[in-house]
XYZ file of C-alpha atoms in Angstrom:
786
model
C 139.052 126.439 152.085
C 137.383 127.733 148.944
C 139.051 130.734 147.285
C 136.673 133.340 145.911
C 138.624 134.831 143.008
C 136.624 138.019 142.727
C 138.129 141.429 142.184
C 141.838 141.198 141.436
C 142.942 138.379 143.715
C 145.385 136.990 141.150
C 146.987 140.351 140.446
C 150.300 141.446 141.887
C 152.905 144.036 141.128
C 156.623 144.425 141.485
C 158.638 143.874 144.593
C 161.309 146.252 143.300
C 161.559 148.407 140.184
C 161.308 145.413 137.866
C 160.780 141.692 137.619
C 162.434 139.550 134.979
C 162.760 136.072 133.569
C 164.676 134.726 130.635
C 164.158 137.082 127.714
C 161.574 139.363 129.396
C 161.609 142.252 131.880
C 158.320 143.405 133.426
C 158.265 146.868 135.046
C 155.335 148.369 136.900
C 155.368 152.153 136.432
C 154.218 152.742 140.011
C 157.197 150.789 141.340
C 159.726 153.261 139.931
C 161.945 154.505 142.732
C 161.143 158.198 142.136
C 157.744 159.317 140.906
C 158.885 162.871 140.219
C 155.778 164.928 139.493
C 153.653 161.927 138.466
C 150.764 160.985 140.769
C 150.176 157.444 142.015
C 146.614 156.734 140.885
C 145.016 153.791 142.694
C 141.338 154.691 142.459
C 140.705 152.631 139.324
C 142.708 149.507 140.128
C 139.548 147.405 139.801
C 139.176 148.674 136.212
C 142.766 148.940 134.976
C 144.045 145.863 136.807
C 146.764 147.820 138.592
C 147.571 151.235 140.001
C 149.293 153.512 137.502
C 151.213 156.770 137.247
C 149.355 159.905 136.145
C 150.976 163.104 134.825
C 148.602 165.446 136.653
C 150.391 168.724 135.904
C 147.441 171.061 135.229
C 148.890 172.001 131.867
C 152.533 172.051 132.940
C 154.697 168.985 132.151
C 155.593 167.198 135.362
C 159.053 166.087 136.472
C 160.234 162.685 135.248
C 159.485 159.474 137.099
C 162.736 157.526 137.277
C 164.173 154.170 138.322
C 166.416 151.320 137.272
C 165.935 147.748 136.060
C 168.125 144.747 135.409
C 168.699 143.531 131.849
C 169.102 139.709 132.011
C 171.295 139.384 128.908
C 172.722 141.683 126.272
C 170.612 141.902 123.175
C 167.808 143.572 121.265
C 164.519 143.987 123.124
C 161.057 144.912 121.928
C 159.451 147.510 124.248
C 155.745 147.475 125.076
C 154.043 150.205 127.141
C 150.565 149.797 128.627
C 148.752 153.117 128.280
C 145.782 154.797 126.604
C 144.655 158.023 124.950
C 142.425 159.174 127.765
C 140.217 161.386 125.564
C 139.893 158.593 122.996
C 136.514 157.362 124.313
C 134.990 160.624 123.027
C 137.042 160.870 119.820
C 138.182 164.262 121.069
C 140.702 166.102 118.856
C 144.318 166.290 120.008
C 146.310 164.027 122.300
C 146.682 165.617 125.746
C 148.258 162.622 127.484
C 151.458 162.253 125.465
C 154.696 161.119 127.123
C 157.999 159.477 126.284
C 159.813 156.479 127.705
C 163.534 157.035 128.114
C 166.028 154.187 128.543
C 169.566 155.079 129.566
C 168.839 158.721 128.810
C 167.545 158.217 125.268
C 163.879 158.534 124.341
C 162.234 155.751 122.386
C 161.091 156.857 118.945
C 157.432 156.367 119.755
C 155.331 158.812 121.759
C 152.831 157.192 124.075
C 149.348 158.100 125.246
C 148.122 159.278 121.844
C 146.491 156.058 120.640
C 143.694 153.789 121.763
C 140.525 154.589 123.676
C 141.106 151.616 125.995
C 144.092 150.437 128.007
C 146.360 148.481 125.696
C 149.981 147.550 124.979
C 151.523 150.116 122.615
C 154.558 149.095 120.587
C 157.581 151.203 121.509
C 159.976 149.720 118.983
C 163.274 147.977 119.679
C 166.253 148.908 121.819
C 169.671 147.267 122.147
C 170.919 146.955 125.721
C 173.943 145.492 127.492
C 173.432 143.116 130.405
C 173.185 144.671 133.862
C 171.538 147.753 135.284
C 169.692 150.183 133.001
C 167.968 153.481 133.694
C 164.323 154.169 132.936
C 162.355 157.435 132.943
C 158.824 158.509 132.083
C 159.008 161.952 130.481
C 155.751 163.900 130.372
C 155.196 166.138 127.337
C 151.999 168.040 128.201
C 151.039 168.085 131.884
C 147.566 166.926 130.850
C 146.914 163.539 132.507
C 149.221 161.180 130.584
C 149.192 157.745 132.167
C 151.394 154.664 132.252
C 150.573 151.291 133.800
C 153.537 149.031 132.929
C 156.502 148.514 130.596
C 157.662 145.195 129.138
C 161.010 144.619 127.421
C 161.187 141.240 125.718
C 163.041 139.152 123.148
C 159.936 137.021 122.675
C 157.489 137.504 119.831
C 153.911 138.685 120.291
C 152.226 141.205 122.536
C 151.928 140.795 126.283
C 148.428 139.531 127.144
C 145.434 141.783 127.639
C 143.007 141.179 130.557
C 140.888 138.706 128.589
C 144.011 136.681 127.783
C 145.229 136.488 131.369
C 147.042 139.732 132.137
C 146.558 139.257 135.899
C 148.234 135.841 135.820
C 150.982 137.237 133.592
C 151.737 139.935 136.151
C 151.658 137.386 138.917
C 154.108 135.081 137.174
C 156.696 137.859 137.301
C 155.906 139.600 140.530
C 154.809 137.051 143.099
C 156.088 133.669 141.979
C 156.283 132.466 145.596
C 152.795 133.646 146.531
C 151.623 136.413 148.840
C 152.972 137.306 152.267
C 150.930 136.425 155.341
C 150.271 139.728 157.151
C 148.879 137.945 160.214
C 145.532 137.363 161.879
C 143.404 140.146 163.330
C 140.203 140.464 165.293
C 138.938 143.048 162.805
C 140.208 143.871 159.324
C 138.980 147.289 158.174
C 139.173 147.949 154.434
C 138.961 151.641 153.592
C 140.568 154.563 155.404
C 137.853 157.194 155.087
C 135.839 158.468 158.040
C 133.966 155.176 158.433
C 137.197 153.199 158.509
C 138.773 155.656 160.918
C 135.821 155.457 163.290
C 135.768 151.649 163.199
C 139.530 151.398 163.708
C 139.737 153.796 166.643
C 136.630 152.381 168.297
C 137.718 148.747 167.986
C 141.293 149.520 168.963
C 140.175 151.233 172.154
C 138.196 148.102 173.014
C 141.519 146.153 172.837
C 140.852 144.447 169.474
C 143.736 143.708 167.132
C 142.868 145.770 164.060
C 144.335 146.030 160.566
C 143.359 149.204 158.691
C 143.910 148.857 154.927
C 143.867 152.094 152.932
C 144.623 152.339 149.210
C 145.850 155.944 149.336
C 148.935 157.462 151.030
C 146.688 159.531 153.334
C 143.637 158.829 155.472
C 140.258 160.511 155.298
C 138.866 159.345 151.940
C 136.741 162.132 150.466
C 137.671 164.148 153.552
C 141.395 164.108 152.797
C 143.539 166.755 151.140
C 143.596 164.651 147.957
C 139.852 165.049 147.372
C 139.186 168.231 149.359
C 135.649 167.676 150.684
C 135.129 169.049 154.182
C 133.457 166.673 156.624
C 129.827 167.484 157.330
C 127.179 166.244 159.755
C 126.436 166.872 163.409
C 128.175 164.833 166.104
C 127.843 164.451 169.891
C 124.079 164.781 170.164
C 120.859 162.815 170.308
C 120.480 159.505 172.163
C 124.221 158.975 172.520
C 125.953 162.364 172.844
C 129.387 160.786 173.185
C 129.151 159.332 169.677
C 131.392 161.423 167.457
C 134.028 162.300 170.040
C 136.554 160.028 168.332
C 135.733 161.561 164.976
C 136.232 165.055 166.354
C 139.786 164.081 167.296
C 140.614 163.643 163.609
C 138.036 165.854 161.853
C 139.130 168.533 159.420
C 139.142 172.263 160.181
C 138.977 173.568 156.650
C 137.046 176.797 156.055
C 136.930 175.924 152.349
C 135.934 172.955 150.211
C 138.136 172.574 148.253
C 140.741 174.221 150.427
C 144.343 174.343 151.488
C 146.034 170.959 151.833
C 147.120 171.686 155.398
C 143.539 172.320 156.545
C 142.356 168.726 156.087
C 144.355 167.302 159.011
C 145.903 164.373 157.099
C 148.788 164.254 159.558
C 146.454 164.367 162.574
C 144.442 161.429 161.264
C 147.526 159.296 160.802
C 149.039 160.313 164.151
C 145.870 159.448 166.091
C 145.570 156.048 164.381
C 149.226 155.154 164.900
C 148.913 156.011 168.588
C 146.620 152.996 169.070
C 148.862 150.142 170.237
C 146.660 147.317 168.927
C 146.156 148.884 165.474
C 148.309 148.113 162.420
C 148.028 150.697 159.650
C 148.633 149.667 156.043
C 148.629 152.769 153.846
C 149.001 152.320 150.078
C 147.319 148.898 150.081
C 144.486 148.095 147.691
C 142.196 145.179 148.597
C 141.837 143.010 145.503
C 139.848 139.998 146.667
C 138.844 137.643 149.448
C 139.054 133.995 150.391
C 135.870 132.443 151.745
C 135.358 129.498 154.115
C 131.946 128.135 155.087
C 130.250 131.272 153.769
C 132.403 133.596 155.862
C 135.297 135.796 154.824
C 138.512 134.078 155.907
C 140.993 136.600 154.534
C 141.463 139.670 152.370
C 144.204 139.933 149.762
C 145.708 143.353 149.095
C 148.594 144.716 147.053
C 151.043 147.349 148.143
C 150.435 150.020 145.516
C 154.068 151.218 145.672
C 156.051 147.983 145.760
C 153.538 145.496 144.427
C 153.889 143.184 147.408
C 150.842 140.996 147.814
C 149.651 140.430 151.386
C 146.936 138.308 152.946
C 145.081 139.577 156.028
C 143.291 136.877 158.022
C 140.581 137.904 160.429
C 137.625 136.999 162.602
C 135.578 139.946 161.349
C 135.839 142.360 158.442
C 134.497 145.878 157.900
C 133.784 147.203 154.422
C 134.414 150.930 154.673
C 135.412 151.374 151.013
C 132.405 153.517 150.064
C 131.947 151.461 146.891
C 131.163 148.232 148.747
C 134.120 146.520 147.042
C 134.787 144.109 149.904
C 131.156 143.086 150.101
C 131.053 142.484 146.352
C 134.188 140.320 146.512
C 132.524 138.238 149.254
C 129.194 137.831 147.451
C 127.244 140.109 149.782
C 123.776 141.131 148.670
C 123.668 144.646 147.260
C 121.657 146.948 145.037
C 122.631 149.711 142.637
C 120.146 152.466 141.810
C 119.481 151.871 138.075
C 119.846 155.525 137.029
C 119.668 159.040 138.380
C 122.292 158.363 141.041
C 124.314 161.046 142.721
C 127.579 161.468 140.854
C 131.263 162.110 141.460
C 133.054 165.435 141.902
C 136.585 166.509 141.085
C 136.945 169.958 142.617
C 139.551 172.537 141.604
C 140.656 176.117 142.048
C 142.653 178.851 140.350
C 144.508 181.859 141.709
C 145.573 185.229 140.350
C 149.296 185.929 140.047
C 151.143 189.247 139.738
C 151.847 188.817 136.007
C 150.140 187.259 132.967
C 150.023 183.455 132.939
C 150.190 181.452 129.711
C 147.677 178.695 128.996
C 147.968 176.161 126.151
C 145.237 175.294 123.679
C 142.930 172.476 124.817
C 140.965 171.326 121.733
C 140.253 167.991 123.463
C 138.558 169.598 126.492
C 134.814 170.196 126.633
C 134.057 173.151 124.319
C 132.746 175.557 126.948
C 131.971 179.245 126.914
C 131.301 181.700 129.713
C 127.813 180.964 130.962
C 128.139 177.203 130.464
C 129.191 176.859 134.104
C 128.793 178.819 137.352
C 131.170 181.569 138.421
C 133.851 180.208 140.728
C 133.599 181.374 144.331
C 136.250 183.304 146.242
C 137.848 181.299 149.052
C 137.521 182.089 152.740
C 141.155 181.198 153.404
C 144.366 182.314 151.736
C 146.994 180.359 149.820
C 150.407 182.014 149.713
C 148.797 185.158 151.194
C 146.256 185.363 148.364
C 142.659 184.196 147.961
C 141.794 181.504 145.426
C 138.666 180.819 143.379
C 137.104 177.396 143.723
C 134.920 174.995 141.782
C 132.903 173.369 144.521
C 130.906 170.167 145.144
C 128.440 170.810 142.327
C 131.070 170.166 139.635
C 129.634 166.667 139.501
C 128.886 164.140 136.755
C 128.139 160.462 136.143
C 124.468 160.467 137.182
C 123.504 157.747 134.694
C 126.922 156.120 134.200
C 127.942 152.847 135.822
C 129.342 153.927 139.214
C 131.832 151.037 139.284
C 132.815 150.137 135.715
C 132.716 153.704 134.354
C 134.494 155.350 137.290
C 137.650 156.295 135.389
C 135.596 157.685 132.503
C 133.547 159.788 134.937
C 136.726 161.223 136.468
C 138.173 161.950 133.037
C 134.957 163.669 131.925
C 135.203 165.867 135.010
C 138.764 166.772 134.039
C 137.682 167.633 130.507
C 135.005 169.908 131.985
C 137.536 171.594 134.269
C 140.054 172.217 131.497
C 137.300 173.436 129.183
C 136.029 175.871 131.800
C 139.474 177.261 132.520
C 140.131 177.652 128.811
C 136.868 179.627 128.571
C 138.115 181.937 131.312
C 141.484 182.425 129.637
C 140.240 182.891 126.070
C 136.641 184.107 126.345
C 135.151 187.560 126.187
C 136.477 188.373 129.675
C 139.969 187.035 128.997
C 141.656 190.252 130.116
C 140.120 189.772 133.547
C 141.705 186.308 133.773
C 145.044 187.079 132.142
C 146.915 186.588 135.425
C 144.920 183.524 136.504
C 146.756 180.231 137.007
C 145.204 176.826 137.568
C 146.609 175.840 140.982
C 144.981 172.635 142.208
C 142.568 169.952 141.101
C 141.647 166.646 142.640
C 142.784 163.746 140.499
C 141.029 161.405 142.959
C 137.280 161.570 142.450
C 134.832 162.137 145.280
C 131.942 159.709 144.582
C 128.586 159.829 146.366
C 126.681 156.728 145.287
C 127.495 153.279 143.947
C 126.695 149.924 145.569
C 124.322 149.760 148.548
C 125.057 146.631 150.603
C 122.033 145.013 152.217
C 121.653 144.490 155.965
C 118.858 142.984 158.011
C 116.739 146.060 157.316
C 116.813 148.633 154.530
C 116.182 152.177 155.723
C 113.941 154.241 153.446
C 113.187 157.899 152.980
C 109.659 157.499 154.384
C 111.145 155.872 157.496
C 113.151 159.025 158.115
C 110.342 161.447 157.266
C 107.956 159.596 159.592
C 110.678 159.417 162.275
C 110.142 155.697 162.551
C 111.664 154.399 165.765
C 113.891 151.326 165.839
C 115.035 149.625 169.041
C 118.610 149.673 167.777
C 118.682 153.358 166.800
C 122.235 154.659 167.243
C 124.047 157.160 164.992
C 122.331 160.571 164.728
C 121.999 161.625 161.105
C 121.560 165.409 160.999
C 121.957 166.203 157.303
C 118.797 166.864 155.357
C 117.652 164.370 152.697
C 119.929 165.968 150.139
C 119.888 164.420 146.659
C 121.751 165.739 143.639
C 120.474 166.101 140.098
C 121.842 167.780 136.959
C 121.284 171.523 137.134
C 118.932 172.200 134.242
C 120.400 175.523 133.132
C 123.767 173.863 132.436
C 122.568 170.441 131.237
C 121.413 171.178 127.692
C 124.859 171.305 126.081
C 125.918 167.848 127.319
C 122.655 165.986 128.028
C 124.352 162.584 128.048
C 126.504 163.522 131.031
C 125.911 166.978 132.578
C 128.717 168.126 134.858
C 127.005 170.702 137.100
C 124.552 169.541 139.756
C 121.967 170.982 142.091
C 120.929 169.854 145.547
C 117.281 168.934 146.088
C 115.740 168.868 149.554
C 112.338 167.516 148.590
C 111.332 165.209 151.432
C 109.471 167.023 154.202
C 108.021 165.848 157.471
C 104.899 166.871 159.356
C 103.636 170.401 158.746
C 106.195 170.904 156.003
C 109.143 170.836 158.408
C 112.541 169.429 157.439
C 112.534 165.649 157.577
C 115.664 165.455 159.712
C 116.054 167.039 163.135
C 119.391 168.862 162.802
C 119.732 169.425 166.513
C 119.197 165.896 167.787
C 119.417 163.827 164.634
C 117.510 160.777 163.455
C 118.941 157.592 165.067
C 120.143 155.138 162.405
C 119.524 151.472 163.292
C 122.541 149.278 163.991
C 121.118 146.662 161.600
C 122.137 148.881 158.681
C 125.789 148.258 159.535
C 126.239 144.547 158.792
C 125.587 142.228 155.856
C 122.481 140.110 155.833
C 124.158 137.160 154.066
C 127.895 137.342 154.862
C 127.872 136.552 158.586
C 131.159 138.242 159.599
C 130.945 141.413 157.487
C 130.299 144.860 158.962
C 129.970 148.031 156.883
C 130.182 151.742 157.546
C 129.940 154.355 154.825
C 127.777 155.619 152.024
C 127.204 151.984 150.964
C 125.233 150.879 154.037
C 121.751 149.333 153.868
C 119.631 152.292 152.757
C 117.634 153.301 149.709
C 118.732 155.975 147.280
C 116.518 158.530 148.990
C 117.721 157.702 152.504
C 121.308 157.908 151.264
C 120.712 161.626 150.888
C 121.050 162.111 154.663
C 123.442 159.361 155.842
C 126.226 159.950 153.296
C 128.085 162.857 154.921
C 131.418 162.079 156.524
C 131.012 162.878 160.208
C 127.845 160.772 160.223
C 129.756 157.974 158.478
C 132.515 158.269 161.063
C 130.027 157.631 163.855
C 128.819 154.530 161.998
C 132.394 153.308 162.291
C 132.418 154.023 166.020
C 129.340 151.796 166.428
C 130.861 149.053 164.252
C 134.065 149.018 166.309
C 132.178 148.514 169.567
C 129.884 145.899 168.013
C 132.953 144.042 166.734
C 134.313 144.002 170.279
C 131.146 142.339 171.547
C 131.160 139.882 168.637
C 134.743 138.845 169.434
C 134.202 138.683 173.180
C 130.978 136.709 172.950
C 131.945 134.534 169.992
C 128.912 135.669 168.046
C 128.151 137.424 164.759
C 127.177 141.016 163.976
C 123.577 139.801 163.835
C 124.106 137.987 167.128
C 125.105 141.282 168.721
C 121.686 142.657 167.798
C 119.750 139.563 168.799
C 121.526 138.801 172.089
C 123.685 141.733 173.164
C 121.915 144.896 172.008
C 121.583 146.272 175.529
C 125.332 145.882 176.039
C 126.065 147.621 172.739
C 123.835 150.564 173.606
C 125.516 150.792 176.999
C 128.916 150.961 175.284
C 127.642 153.808 173.092
C 126.977 155.845 176.222
C 130.688 155.898 177.061
C 133.045 158.778 176.179
C 135.249 158.313 173.154
C 138.320 158.397 175.391
C 137.289 155.240 177.218
C 139.437 152.191 176.548
C 140.131 148.740 177.910
C 143.392 146.781 177.879
C 141.915 143.315 177.299
C 138.659 141.738 176.168
C 137.505 141.243 179.734
C 139.241 144.227 181.280
C 137.360 147.242 182.655
C 136.883 150.458 180.764
C 139.006 153.377 181.918
C 139.198 157.017 180.920
C 142.357 157.814 178.961
C 143.293 161.458 179.454
C 146.282 161.027 177.142
C 144.146 160.677 174.023
C 142.861 164.224 173.789
C 142.132 167.118 176.094
C 138.353 167.112 176.513
C 138.083 170.881 176.287
C 140.018 170.874 173.019
C 137.311 168.913 171.192
C 135.301 171.957 170.047
C 138.373 173.322 168.271
C 138.024 170.445 165.830
C 134.239 170.609 165.586
C 133.164 171.728 162.162
C 129.498 170.693 162.069
C 128.437 172.913 159.214
C 124.693 172.248 159.260
C 124.226 174.517 156.293
C 120.531 173.848 155.712
C 119.161 174.989 159.076
C 116.799 177.821 159.775
C 119.434 180.083 161.336
C 117.675 180.182 164.710
C 119.700 179.914 167.928
C 119.987 176.344 169.164
C 120.149 175.218 172.753
C 123.381 173.584 173.810
C 123.094 169.888 174.487
C 124.379 168.308 177.680
C 127.739 167.452 176.168
C 128.363 170.967 174.863
C 127.411 172.433 178.231
C 129.932 170.124 179.899
C 132.679 171.483 177.635
C 131.937 175.090 178.595
C 131.611 174.228 182.279
C 135.198 173.002 182.311
C 136.390 176.520 181.460
C 137.272 178.568 184.582
C 135.439 181.668 185.774
C 132.234 183.091 184.338
C 131.533 181.700 180.862
C 128.660 182.788 178.588
C 128.017 181.281 175.155
C 126.424 183.196 172.290
C 123.393 180.887 172.600
C 122.620 182.794 175.827
C 123.162 186.291 174.403
C 120.374 188.686 173.441
C 120.648 189.783 169.812
C 119.287 192.928 168.208
C 119.490 193.674 164.511
C 120.370 191.182 161.788
C 122.638 188.322 162.905
C 123.397 185.048 161.111
C 124.202 181.771 162.828
C 127.413 180.145 161.612
C 129.311 176.893 162.179
C 131.949 177.023 159.443
C 134.847 178.126 161.656
C 136.192 176.403 164.781
C 133.986 177.426 167.701
C 132.795 176.597 171.194
C 129.258 175.387 171.818
C 127.129 174.609 168.759
C 128.054 177.625 166.660
C 128.544 181.371 166.674
C 126.778 184.464 165.263
C 128.020 187.167 162.928
C 126.618 190.449 161.636
C 127.667 192.948 158.987
C 128.092 196.643 159.582
C 125.100 198.435 161.044
C 123.181 198.730 164.314
C 123.567 195.088 165.309
C 124.444 194.081 168.862
C 124.866 190.950 170.998
C 124.381 191.508 174.727
C 125.878 188.980 177.184
C 124.757 189.020 180.833
C 127.630 188.293 183.264
C 126.653 187.110 186.744
C 129.744 187.710 188.904
C 129.616 185.559 192.058
C 132.177 187.504 194.091
C 133.576 191.045 193.974
C 137.119 191.277 192.685
C 139.359 191.860 189.709
C 138.620 189.796 186.602
C 140.249 189.424 183.206
C 137.796 189.824 180.321
C 138.395 187.365 177.467
C 136.702 186.806 174.120
C 136.864 183.412 172.375
C 136.483 183.367 168.585
C 138.306 182.279 165.441
C 139.684 185.109 163.345
C 139.003 185.257 159.627
C 139.820 187.641 156.795
C 136.126 188.459 156.257
C 135.647 189.542 159.881
C 135.691 193.156 161.035
C 139.025 194.707 161.998
C 137.183 197.148 164.285
C 134.376 195.318 166.103
C 133.028 197.423 168.983
C 133.183 195.908 172.484
C 131.310 197.705 175.318
C 131.767 196.617 178.932
C 128.885 197.705 181.171
C 129.644 197.325 184.889
C 127.199 198.234 187.622
C 128.335 201.425 189.315
C 131.080 202.191 186.779
C 131.398 204.029 183.485
C 131.126 201.906 180.351
C 134.396 200.864 178.732
C 134.527 200.876 174.941
C 137.184 199.241 172.773
C 137.468 198.230 169.165
C 139.085 194.862 168.435
C 140.477 193.203 165.319
C 138.531 190.013 164.587
C 140.439 189.212 161.407
C 143.054 187.661 163.706
C 142.824 185.140 166.523
C 142.663 181.437 167.367
C 139.890 179.781 169.332
C 142.125 178.260 171.999
C 144.039 181.535 172.465
C 141.399 183.983 173.737
C 141.684 187.704 173.092
C 142.241 189.501 176.405
C 140.348 192.791 176.494
C 141.766 193.818 179.867
C 141.494 193.368 183.658
C 138.723 195.215 185.495
C 137.188 195.488 188.963
C 133.711 194.010 189.323
C 131.172 194.079 192.123
C 129.200 190.940 192.866
C 126.054 190.732 190.771
C 124.916 191.317 187.218
C 127.047 193.064 184.567
C 127.078 192.952 180.771
C 129.276 193.004 177.713
C 128.008 194.087 174.301
C 129.542 193.177 170.936
C 128.430 195.496 168.165
C 129.002 195.970 164.441
C 127.992 199.633 164.601
C 130.655 201.799 163.022
C 132.697 198.962 161.484
C 134.231 199.831 158.139
C 134.177 196.352 156.589
C 133.617 192.719 157.441
C 131.428 191.190 160.133
C 131.434 191.249 163.915
C 131.499 187.758 165.426
C 130.015 186.609 168.733
C 131.018 183.297 170.295
C 132.061 182.893 173.965
C 132.719 185.582 176.600
C 134.719 184.727 179.743
C 135.665 186.419 183.019
C 138.617 184.854 184.860
C 139.559 185.950 188.425
C 142.931 187.680 188.677
C 144.928 186.452 191.669
């Protein structure tokens, strides 16, 4: 067996709060028992050589990280701290990342984080300690992104080694002297817990495969988690295989904002649904650092526990790279390309909120020197935080277009933070400072949301012209519904920092026949299965923004719900590969018809063994509850009503009584189609105050008493006095005004119970006479009263 020592295979971290040998104690900062207010930063492990702790306090010093370590013998120890001055690469004035190291309650004389543009060992001086247990704390001084990787206390002379001198082996000699733990053998090892990894895990698990899901963060969802704050886009449950996406809708976010409230990104739902799969083993807080190869195939993946430092080896038949960056493929020697320049960048979104009293803000001479007008006005949120709106910096706070998307990733994130702090300082100190006196910076993502890095190569490479021409492939599967959406620096904000602009624009340049949008939003363009496996590593699948496409084609496939469906396809293909003893390519060459047949099955279908029959599992999710989770915000459509597909019609048909969707209503006046709130069908319509009406025809099959119900999701920008008019044949109209700022989709608003004759009646929703907000039209229902 030939080990491929790519990535960080030799690296390991602590099993407890410290590791020691004669004369030296090695302490990983992330292994401290209590992190206090420090964040565990794992995103740059491939650069730094380890996870580290980050004092992400938004200008307020964070609570101490604390723990204990064992001193091997009484004596005088030299202290070394691995850190950096994070604004050092730009020679920025000031030292925002300063912190202290405290041992047994006393701070070392040196302050850390104020020297060195690169990660290095900073001398902390000497300390005299008795043998036995000692206390350690990291004490933040600024709240501005101080960072600590590791601490060494030693009686030996000389610095600890840097990476070029063997830092990885040095760590390993302390932390894993007996080698890594064997985590077991799996049918499919999935590396990356974003939407692609979630889709692959759920899909494979429901086909009875033994699956290990390895995720480097404490939560699932990747860019679509609360840590990054990007809502999941892309249309599901449509096109050739309308059941594709049902699994993703079980775990999809419901956030009305991006960025938004932490509780709106469904982190807990994602984890609960994954853990419910009996054949799935979930490994949160594990960073894949390398692979072992045998006969050209991946034999195992090595990963470290980012909290304890335990090194584990995951053996498998097949592996799925769902990292987004293509890390696993790179470790294994998979073919890949990187767009040489002009790539889409990385975002770190943020928001502020107004308080009842003035809020102090420190000087930030090291931040980007911005003034009002150097960046766009932040947008008011749709949702509330602590009963108040917030103001958000959205997806277009993006940089790194011409920077290395792998090696420069930490620098790109730090540049984004400098831009954020510079912008907020401009608000607090600029010409409109009185307007922002009460503003407080509330949240910012310390985990970047990248869009483009490696592109792993499959048996075909999908291009932009393929999509524009609607080229058909026999293995077309996942419907991509997003437009070809590429990002470039926004010219009006790029002049001040031409080397790395931090505000982007979206470009929708590619057009199809007759100038129409290249991608059919309603049905989607079917992505070929051959994009989802490596052309030269025979047991490697992939699902994510790093699949086998060109830069231009990436503009449509990169959104998260689309990526999640890629995972669903990969999971079912992996099942066939295991069952038939073939490869991902062999599934295409010999078992494509079987794969396509599997894609026709509902997401709730499962089997209990490789050869067992598929059965419908009603315990997974209530079918009619799926639209509650649907958030297919196809923001670049034409606003015209869309016909419901067969799957959406089936959802509505399961509802009792007479049910009419807004797609069947007759609209007068100015209405806008929306999909940003939970809804039934494929959207809803809303209209501001004025003579705007939506007329629903109700065909009552049998005379009797019926309860009139309206289904919609309430929102603070909806009308508190929408007009509802019930028109019954042979009876006087009934008029009521309802409050649409309140309400949940699965708890319909009951207007009342009324007598109906058999035949045609109508209900009208109108915005005429509303004082503020918009009337909303979704689903109307009549239910017989017994």
